[in-house]
Short mmCIF file of C-alpha atoms and ligand atoms in Angstrom, two decimals:
data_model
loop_
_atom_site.label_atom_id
_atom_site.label_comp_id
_atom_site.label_asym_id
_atom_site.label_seq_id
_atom_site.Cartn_x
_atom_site.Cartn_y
_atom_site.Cartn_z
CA UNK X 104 77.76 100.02 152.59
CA UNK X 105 81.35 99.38 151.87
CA UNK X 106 83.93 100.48 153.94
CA UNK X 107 86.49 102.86 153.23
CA UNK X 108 89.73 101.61 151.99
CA UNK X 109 92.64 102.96 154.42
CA UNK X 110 94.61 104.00 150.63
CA UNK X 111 96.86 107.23 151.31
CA UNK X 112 97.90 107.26 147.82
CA UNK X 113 95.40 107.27 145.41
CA UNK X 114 96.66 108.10 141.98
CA UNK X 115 92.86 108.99 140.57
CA UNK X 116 93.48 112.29 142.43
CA UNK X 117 95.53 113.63 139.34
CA UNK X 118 92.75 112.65 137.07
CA UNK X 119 89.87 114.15 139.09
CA UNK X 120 89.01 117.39 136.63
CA UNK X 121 90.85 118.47 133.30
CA UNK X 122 92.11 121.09 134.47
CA UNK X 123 94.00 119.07 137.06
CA UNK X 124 94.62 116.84 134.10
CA UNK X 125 95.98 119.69 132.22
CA UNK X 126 98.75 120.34 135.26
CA UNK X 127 99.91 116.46 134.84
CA UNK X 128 99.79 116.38 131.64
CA UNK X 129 103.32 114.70 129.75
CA UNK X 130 102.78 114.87 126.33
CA UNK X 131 101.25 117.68 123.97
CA UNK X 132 100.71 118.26 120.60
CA UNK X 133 101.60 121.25 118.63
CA UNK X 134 100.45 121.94 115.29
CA UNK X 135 104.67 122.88 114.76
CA UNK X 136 105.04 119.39 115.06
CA UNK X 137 103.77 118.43 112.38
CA UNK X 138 104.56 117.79 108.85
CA UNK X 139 102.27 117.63 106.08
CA UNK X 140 102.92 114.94 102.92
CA UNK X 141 101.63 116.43 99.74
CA UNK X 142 101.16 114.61 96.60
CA UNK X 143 101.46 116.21 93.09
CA UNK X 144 101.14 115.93 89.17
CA UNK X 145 102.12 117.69 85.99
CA UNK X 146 98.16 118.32 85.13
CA UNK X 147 96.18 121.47 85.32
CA UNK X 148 93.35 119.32 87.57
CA UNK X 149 93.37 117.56 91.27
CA UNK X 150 93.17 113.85 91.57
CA UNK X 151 91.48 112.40 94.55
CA UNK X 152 93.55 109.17 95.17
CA UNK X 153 91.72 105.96 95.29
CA UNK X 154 93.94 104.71 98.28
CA UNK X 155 94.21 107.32 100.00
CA UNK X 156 90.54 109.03 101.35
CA UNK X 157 91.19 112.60 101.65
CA UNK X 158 94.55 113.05 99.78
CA UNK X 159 95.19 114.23 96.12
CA UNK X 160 97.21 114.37 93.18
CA UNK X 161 97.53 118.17 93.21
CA UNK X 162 98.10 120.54 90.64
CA UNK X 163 100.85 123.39 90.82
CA UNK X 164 98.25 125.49 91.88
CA UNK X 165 96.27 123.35 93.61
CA UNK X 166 99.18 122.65 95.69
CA UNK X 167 100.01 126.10 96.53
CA UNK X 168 96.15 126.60 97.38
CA UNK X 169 96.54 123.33 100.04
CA UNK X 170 99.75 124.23 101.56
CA UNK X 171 98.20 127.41 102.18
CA UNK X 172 94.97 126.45 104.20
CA UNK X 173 97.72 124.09 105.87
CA UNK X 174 99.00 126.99 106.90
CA UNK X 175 96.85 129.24 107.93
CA UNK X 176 95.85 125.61 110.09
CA UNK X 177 99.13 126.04 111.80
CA UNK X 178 101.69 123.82 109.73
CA UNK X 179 104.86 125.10 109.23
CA UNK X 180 106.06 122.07 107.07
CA UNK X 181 105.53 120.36 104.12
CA UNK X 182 106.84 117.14 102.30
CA UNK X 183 106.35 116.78 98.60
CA UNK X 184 105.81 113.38 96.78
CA UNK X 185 105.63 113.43 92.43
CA UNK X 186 103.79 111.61 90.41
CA UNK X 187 105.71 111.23 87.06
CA UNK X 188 104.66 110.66 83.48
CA UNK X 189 105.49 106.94 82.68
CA UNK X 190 107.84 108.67 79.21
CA UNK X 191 109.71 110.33 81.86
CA UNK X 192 110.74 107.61 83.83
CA UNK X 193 114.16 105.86 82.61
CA UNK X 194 115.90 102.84 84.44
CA UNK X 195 118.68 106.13 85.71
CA UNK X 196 115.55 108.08 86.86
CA UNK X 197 117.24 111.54 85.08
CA UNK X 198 114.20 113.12 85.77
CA UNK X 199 114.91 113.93 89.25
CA UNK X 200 117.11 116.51 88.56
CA UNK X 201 115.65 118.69 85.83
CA UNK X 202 116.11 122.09 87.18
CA UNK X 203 112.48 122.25 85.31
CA UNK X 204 111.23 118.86 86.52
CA UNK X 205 107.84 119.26 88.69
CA UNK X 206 109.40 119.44 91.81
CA UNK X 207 111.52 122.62 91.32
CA UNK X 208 108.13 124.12 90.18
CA UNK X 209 106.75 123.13 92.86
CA UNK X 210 109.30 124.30 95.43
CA UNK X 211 109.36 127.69 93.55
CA UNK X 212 105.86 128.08 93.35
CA UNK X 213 105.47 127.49 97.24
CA UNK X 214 108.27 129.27 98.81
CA UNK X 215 107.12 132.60 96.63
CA UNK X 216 103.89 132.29 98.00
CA UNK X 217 104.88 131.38 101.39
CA UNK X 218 108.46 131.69 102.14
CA UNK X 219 108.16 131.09 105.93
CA UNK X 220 107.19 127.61 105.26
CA UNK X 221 109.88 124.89 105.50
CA UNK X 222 109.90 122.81 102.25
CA UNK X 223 111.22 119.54 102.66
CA UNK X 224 111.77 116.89 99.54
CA UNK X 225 112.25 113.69 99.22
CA UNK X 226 115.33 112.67 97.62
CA UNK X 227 114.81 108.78 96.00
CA UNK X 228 114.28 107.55 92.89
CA UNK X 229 111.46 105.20 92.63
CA UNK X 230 109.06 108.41 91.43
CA UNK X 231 111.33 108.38 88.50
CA UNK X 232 112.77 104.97 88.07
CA UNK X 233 111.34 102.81 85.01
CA UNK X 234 111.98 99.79 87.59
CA UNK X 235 109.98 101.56 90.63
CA UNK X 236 112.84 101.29 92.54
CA UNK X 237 114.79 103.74 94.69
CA UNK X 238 117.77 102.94 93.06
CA UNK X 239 119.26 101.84 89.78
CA UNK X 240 118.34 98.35 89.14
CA UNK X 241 121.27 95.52 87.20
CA UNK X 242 119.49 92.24 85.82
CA UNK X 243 121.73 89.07 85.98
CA UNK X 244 121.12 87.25 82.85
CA UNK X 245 119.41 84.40 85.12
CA UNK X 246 116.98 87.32 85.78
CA UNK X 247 118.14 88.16 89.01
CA UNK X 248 117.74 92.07 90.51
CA UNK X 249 120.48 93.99 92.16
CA UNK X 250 119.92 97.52 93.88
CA UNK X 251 123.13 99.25 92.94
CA UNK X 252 123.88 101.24 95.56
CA UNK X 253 127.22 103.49 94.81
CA UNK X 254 125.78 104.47 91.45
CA UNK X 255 122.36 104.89 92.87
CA UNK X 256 124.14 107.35 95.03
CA UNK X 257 125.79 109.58 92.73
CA UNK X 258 122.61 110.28 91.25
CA UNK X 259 121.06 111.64 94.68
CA UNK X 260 123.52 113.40 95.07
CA UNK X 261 122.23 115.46 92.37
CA UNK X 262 118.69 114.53 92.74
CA UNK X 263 119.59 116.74 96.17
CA UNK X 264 121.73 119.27 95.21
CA UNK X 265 118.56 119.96 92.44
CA UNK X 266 116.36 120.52 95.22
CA UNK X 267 118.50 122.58 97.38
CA UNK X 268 118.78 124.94 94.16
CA UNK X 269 115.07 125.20 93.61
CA UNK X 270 114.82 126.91 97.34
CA UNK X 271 113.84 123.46 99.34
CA UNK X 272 115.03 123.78 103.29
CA UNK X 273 115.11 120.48 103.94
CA UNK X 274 116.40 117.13 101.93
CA UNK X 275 115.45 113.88 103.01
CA UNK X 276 116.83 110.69 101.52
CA UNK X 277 114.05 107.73 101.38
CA UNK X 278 116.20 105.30 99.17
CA UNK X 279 118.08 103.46 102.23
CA UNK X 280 121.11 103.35 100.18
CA UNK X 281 124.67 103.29 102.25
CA UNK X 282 126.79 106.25 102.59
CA UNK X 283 123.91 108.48 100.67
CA UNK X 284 123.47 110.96 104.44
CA UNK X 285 127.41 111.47 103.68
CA UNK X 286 128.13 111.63 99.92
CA UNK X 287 124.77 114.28 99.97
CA UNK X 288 126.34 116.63 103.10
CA UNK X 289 129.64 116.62 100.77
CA UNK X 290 127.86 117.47 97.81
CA UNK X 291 125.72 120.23 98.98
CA UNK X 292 128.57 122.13 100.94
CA UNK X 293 130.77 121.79 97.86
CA UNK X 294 127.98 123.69 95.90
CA UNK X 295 127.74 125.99 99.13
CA UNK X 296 124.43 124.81 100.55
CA UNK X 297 125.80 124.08 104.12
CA UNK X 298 122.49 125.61 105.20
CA UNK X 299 120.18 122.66 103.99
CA UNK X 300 119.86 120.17 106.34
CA UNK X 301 119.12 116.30 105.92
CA UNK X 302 116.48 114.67 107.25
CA UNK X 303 117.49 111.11 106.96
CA UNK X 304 115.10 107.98 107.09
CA UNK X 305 117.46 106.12 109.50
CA UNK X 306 115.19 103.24 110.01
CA UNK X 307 113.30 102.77 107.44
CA UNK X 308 111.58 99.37 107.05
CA UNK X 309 110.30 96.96 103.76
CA UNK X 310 106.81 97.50 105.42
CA UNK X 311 103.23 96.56 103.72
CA UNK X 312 102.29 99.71 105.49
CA UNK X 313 103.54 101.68 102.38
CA UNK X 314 100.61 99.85 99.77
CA UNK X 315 98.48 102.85 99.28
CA UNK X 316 101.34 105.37 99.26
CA UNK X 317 103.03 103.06 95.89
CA UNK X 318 99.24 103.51 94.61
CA UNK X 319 99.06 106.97 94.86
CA UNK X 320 102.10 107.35 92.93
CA UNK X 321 102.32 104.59 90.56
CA UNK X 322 105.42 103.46 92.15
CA UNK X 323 105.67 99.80 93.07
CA UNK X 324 108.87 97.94 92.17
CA UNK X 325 107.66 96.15 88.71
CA UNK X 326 109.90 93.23 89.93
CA UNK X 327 110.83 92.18 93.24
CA UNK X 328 110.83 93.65 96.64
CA UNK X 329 112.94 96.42 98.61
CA UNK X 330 114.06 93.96 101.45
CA UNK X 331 117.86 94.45 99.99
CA UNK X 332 117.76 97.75 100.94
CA UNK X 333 114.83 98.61 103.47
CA UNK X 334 115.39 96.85 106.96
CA UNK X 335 113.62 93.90 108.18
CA UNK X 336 110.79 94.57 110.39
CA UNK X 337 112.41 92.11 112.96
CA UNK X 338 114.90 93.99 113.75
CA UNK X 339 115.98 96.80 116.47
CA UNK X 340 120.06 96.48 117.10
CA UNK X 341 120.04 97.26 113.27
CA UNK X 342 118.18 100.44 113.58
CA UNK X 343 121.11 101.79 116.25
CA UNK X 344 123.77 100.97 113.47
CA UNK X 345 121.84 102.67 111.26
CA UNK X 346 121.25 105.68 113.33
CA UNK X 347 125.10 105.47 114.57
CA UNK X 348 125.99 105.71 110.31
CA UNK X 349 123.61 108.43 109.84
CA UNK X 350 125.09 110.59 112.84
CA UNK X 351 128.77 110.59 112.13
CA UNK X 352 127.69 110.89 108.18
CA UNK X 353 126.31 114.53 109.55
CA UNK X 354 122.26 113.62 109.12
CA UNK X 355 120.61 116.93 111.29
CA UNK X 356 117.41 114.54 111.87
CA UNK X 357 116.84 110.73 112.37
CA UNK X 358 113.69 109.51 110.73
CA UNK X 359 111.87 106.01 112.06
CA UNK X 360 109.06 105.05 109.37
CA UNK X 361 106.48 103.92 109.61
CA UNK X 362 105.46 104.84 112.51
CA UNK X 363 102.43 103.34 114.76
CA UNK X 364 103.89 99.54 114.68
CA UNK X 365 107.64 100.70 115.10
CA UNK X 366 107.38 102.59 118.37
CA UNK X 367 109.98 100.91 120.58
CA UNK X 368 112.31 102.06 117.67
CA UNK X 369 111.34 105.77 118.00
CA UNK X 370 112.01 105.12 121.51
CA UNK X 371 114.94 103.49 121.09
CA UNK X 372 116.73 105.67 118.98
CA UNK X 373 115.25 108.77 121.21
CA UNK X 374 116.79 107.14 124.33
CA UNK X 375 120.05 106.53 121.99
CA UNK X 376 121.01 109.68 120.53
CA UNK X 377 120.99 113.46 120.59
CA UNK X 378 119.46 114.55 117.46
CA UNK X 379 115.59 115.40 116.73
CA UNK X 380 113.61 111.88 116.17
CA UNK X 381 111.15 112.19 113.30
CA UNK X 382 108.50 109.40 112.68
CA UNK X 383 106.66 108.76 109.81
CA UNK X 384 102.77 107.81 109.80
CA UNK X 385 102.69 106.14 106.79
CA UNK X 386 99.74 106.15 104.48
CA UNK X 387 98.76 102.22 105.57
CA UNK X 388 98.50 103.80 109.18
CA UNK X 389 96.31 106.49 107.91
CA UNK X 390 94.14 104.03 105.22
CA UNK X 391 93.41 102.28 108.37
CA UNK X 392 92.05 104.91 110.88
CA UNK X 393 90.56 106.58 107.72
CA UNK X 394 88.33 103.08 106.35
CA UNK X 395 87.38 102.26 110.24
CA UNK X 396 86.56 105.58 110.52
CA UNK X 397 84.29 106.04 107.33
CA UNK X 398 82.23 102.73 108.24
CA UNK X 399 81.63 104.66 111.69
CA UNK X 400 83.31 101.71 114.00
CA UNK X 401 86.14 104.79 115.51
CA UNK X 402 86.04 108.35 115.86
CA UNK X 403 88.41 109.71 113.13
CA UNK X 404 89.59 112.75 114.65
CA UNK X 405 89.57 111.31 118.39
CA UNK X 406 91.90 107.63 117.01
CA UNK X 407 93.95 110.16 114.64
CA UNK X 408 94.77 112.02 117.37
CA UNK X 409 95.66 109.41 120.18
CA UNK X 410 97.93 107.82 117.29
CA UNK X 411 99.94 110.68 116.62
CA UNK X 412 100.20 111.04 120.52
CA UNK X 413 101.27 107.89 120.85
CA UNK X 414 103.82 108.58 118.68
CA UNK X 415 105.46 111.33 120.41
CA UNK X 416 105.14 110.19 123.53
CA UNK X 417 107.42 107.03 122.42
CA UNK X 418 109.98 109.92 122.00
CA UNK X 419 109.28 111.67 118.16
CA UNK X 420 109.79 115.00 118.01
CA UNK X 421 107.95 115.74 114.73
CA UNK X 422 105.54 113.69 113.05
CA UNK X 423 104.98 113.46 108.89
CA UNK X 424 101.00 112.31 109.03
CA UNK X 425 98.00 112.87 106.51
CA UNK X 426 96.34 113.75 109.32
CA UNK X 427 98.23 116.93 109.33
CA UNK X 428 96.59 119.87 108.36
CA UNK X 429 93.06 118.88 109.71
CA UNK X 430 94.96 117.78 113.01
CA UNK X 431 96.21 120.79 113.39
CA UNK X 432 93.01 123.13 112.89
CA UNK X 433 91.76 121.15 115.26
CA UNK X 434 94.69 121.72 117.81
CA UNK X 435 94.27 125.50 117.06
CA UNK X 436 90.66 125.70 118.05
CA UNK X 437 91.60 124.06 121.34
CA UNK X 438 93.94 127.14 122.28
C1 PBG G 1144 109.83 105.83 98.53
C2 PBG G 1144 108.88 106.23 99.61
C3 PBG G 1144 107.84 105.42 100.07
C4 PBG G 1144 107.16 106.16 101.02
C5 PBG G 1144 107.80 107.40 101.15
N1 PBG G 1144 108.87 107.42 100.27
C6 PBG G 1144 107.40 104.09 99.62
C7 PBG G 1144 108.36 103.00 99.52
O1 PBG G 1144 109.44 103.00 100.10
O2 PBG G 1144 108.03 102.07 98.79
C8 PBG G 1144 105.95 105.64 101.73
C9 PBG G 1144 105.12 106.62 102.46
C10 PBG G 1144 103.77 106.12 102.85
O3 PBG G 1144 103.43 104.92 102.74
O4 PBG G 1144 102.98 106.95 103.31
N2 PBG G 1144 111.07 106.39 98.48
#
């Protein structure tokens, strides 16, 4: 027999039942922390996606159907991502702002049938761009490629102020262009939408995370990369310039993306700054969990749900995940 350790503090006492474990508990989730990425297409059918297990191409009424069991899950929020017709897409990416273009249909179509959900869209122009870019590409005639940013610019600007006239709640520029978070709050209270707020991806990074995401969409840049625009996954001190940009340029919520291998930014820019942290669990992150999961190595649900965790306990205060609508059924059964 071994003898008792003379230990006065012994931290396993605040793990000894759950519901002790419930009274210590730091971080919980909350299905209204969640927001849920939707993919769509101008066809009367839904698309499973290849590289992405779970996820569609929807229809406009498929999509209305989906945003509807995620809410009666418990989401509150949706994102929306378009596929587009290759004859649509022009090296300008006009497209994304036809008033009748498939997001404004889709916007209308899901704030009449649930107009207590918060619509948020994303406001880039690789969907749309004959270069799969998010910005207007210029070819040096030694065949070099240059992201232009002010004219890329003006055209989100309208790309936005499209959305916000469709009904969307939220805007949220993806292109990492400079100035955008600014010339877009200018635009949309000139047109009087000082109501729609910007979610901004502050730090977003030129990540191989985002591979299943460009083949769900049929966006990959046909030439080149986005490292002149998207930040190097190296770097931190660069995500607090770009956070300090996005603040005084009047962003209402900081974005870090993707998510999982970037947590010491969430934290960092949590720790920084004021506003509401968002983090993005890009579809690489999800691909991952997902494949492990299908060949039975992880628990899906159990490894989806410590991940998002993770997340907000490194300091994110909403979370834009695959996982979301089944995540949060599962949440609601808990209650
Ligand atoms: C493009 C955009 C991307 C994602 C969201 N918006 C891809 C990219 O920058 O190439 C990726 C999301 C994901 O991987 O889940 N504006």
């Amino acid at each position: 027999m071994s003898e008792k350790l003379n230990l006065p503090i012994r931290a396993r006492r605040n793990r000894k039942s759950e519901a002790v474990r419930g009274l210590v508990r730091e971080t919980v989730l909350h299905p209204s922390d969640l927001i849920y990425p939707l993919f769509l297409h101008d066809a009367p059918q839904n698309d499973p996606i290849a590289s992405m297990p779970g996820c569609h191409r929807w229809s406009l009424e498929g999509l209305v159907n989906e945003v509807g069991a995620a809410w009666n899950a418990g989401v509150r929020a949706v994102v929306f991502f378009p596929k587009i017709g290759e004859t649509f897409k022009t090296p300008r990416g006009e497209e994304c702002f036809n008033p009748d273009g498939l997001i404004p249909r889709a916007i209308r179509a899901v704030k009449s049938a649930f107009p207590g959900i918060t619509v948020i869209t994303d406001v880039a122009l690789d969907p749309y761009n004959s270069d799969g870019h998010d910005g207007v590409v210029e070819r040096s005639s030694s065949g070099e490629l240059k992201i232009l940013n002010d004219e890329t610019v003006a055209l989100l600007c309208r790309q936005a102020l499209c959305h916000a006239e469709a009904g969307a709640d939220i805007v949220s520029p993806s292109d990492m262009m400079d100035g955008r978070v600014g010339q877009i709050r200018s635009a949309l209270d000139a047109a009087a939408y000082e109501d729609i707020s910007i979610l901004s991806y502050t730090a977003k990074y030129a990540s191989a995370y985002y591979g299943p995401f460009r083949g769900a969409l049929d966006s990959a840049p046909k030439d080149g990369d986005k490292k002149t625009y998207q930040m190097d996954p190296a770097n931190r001190r660069e995500a607090l310039r770009e956070a300090e940009l996005d603040v005084t340029e009047g962003a209402d919520i900081l974005m870090v993306k993707p998510a999982g291998p970037y947590l010491d930014i969430i934290r960092t820019l949590r720790d920084a700054f004021d506003l509401p942290i968002a983090a993005y669990q890009v579809s690489g992150e999800y691909l991952m969990i997902k494949s492990a999961a299908k060949d039975g190595w992880i628990d899906e649900e159990k490894v989806a749900m410590e991940s998002l965790l993770g997340i907000k306990r490194a300091g994110a205060d909403m979370i834009l995940t695959y996982f979301a609508k089944d995540i949060a059924a599962r949440l609601g059964e808990r209650n």
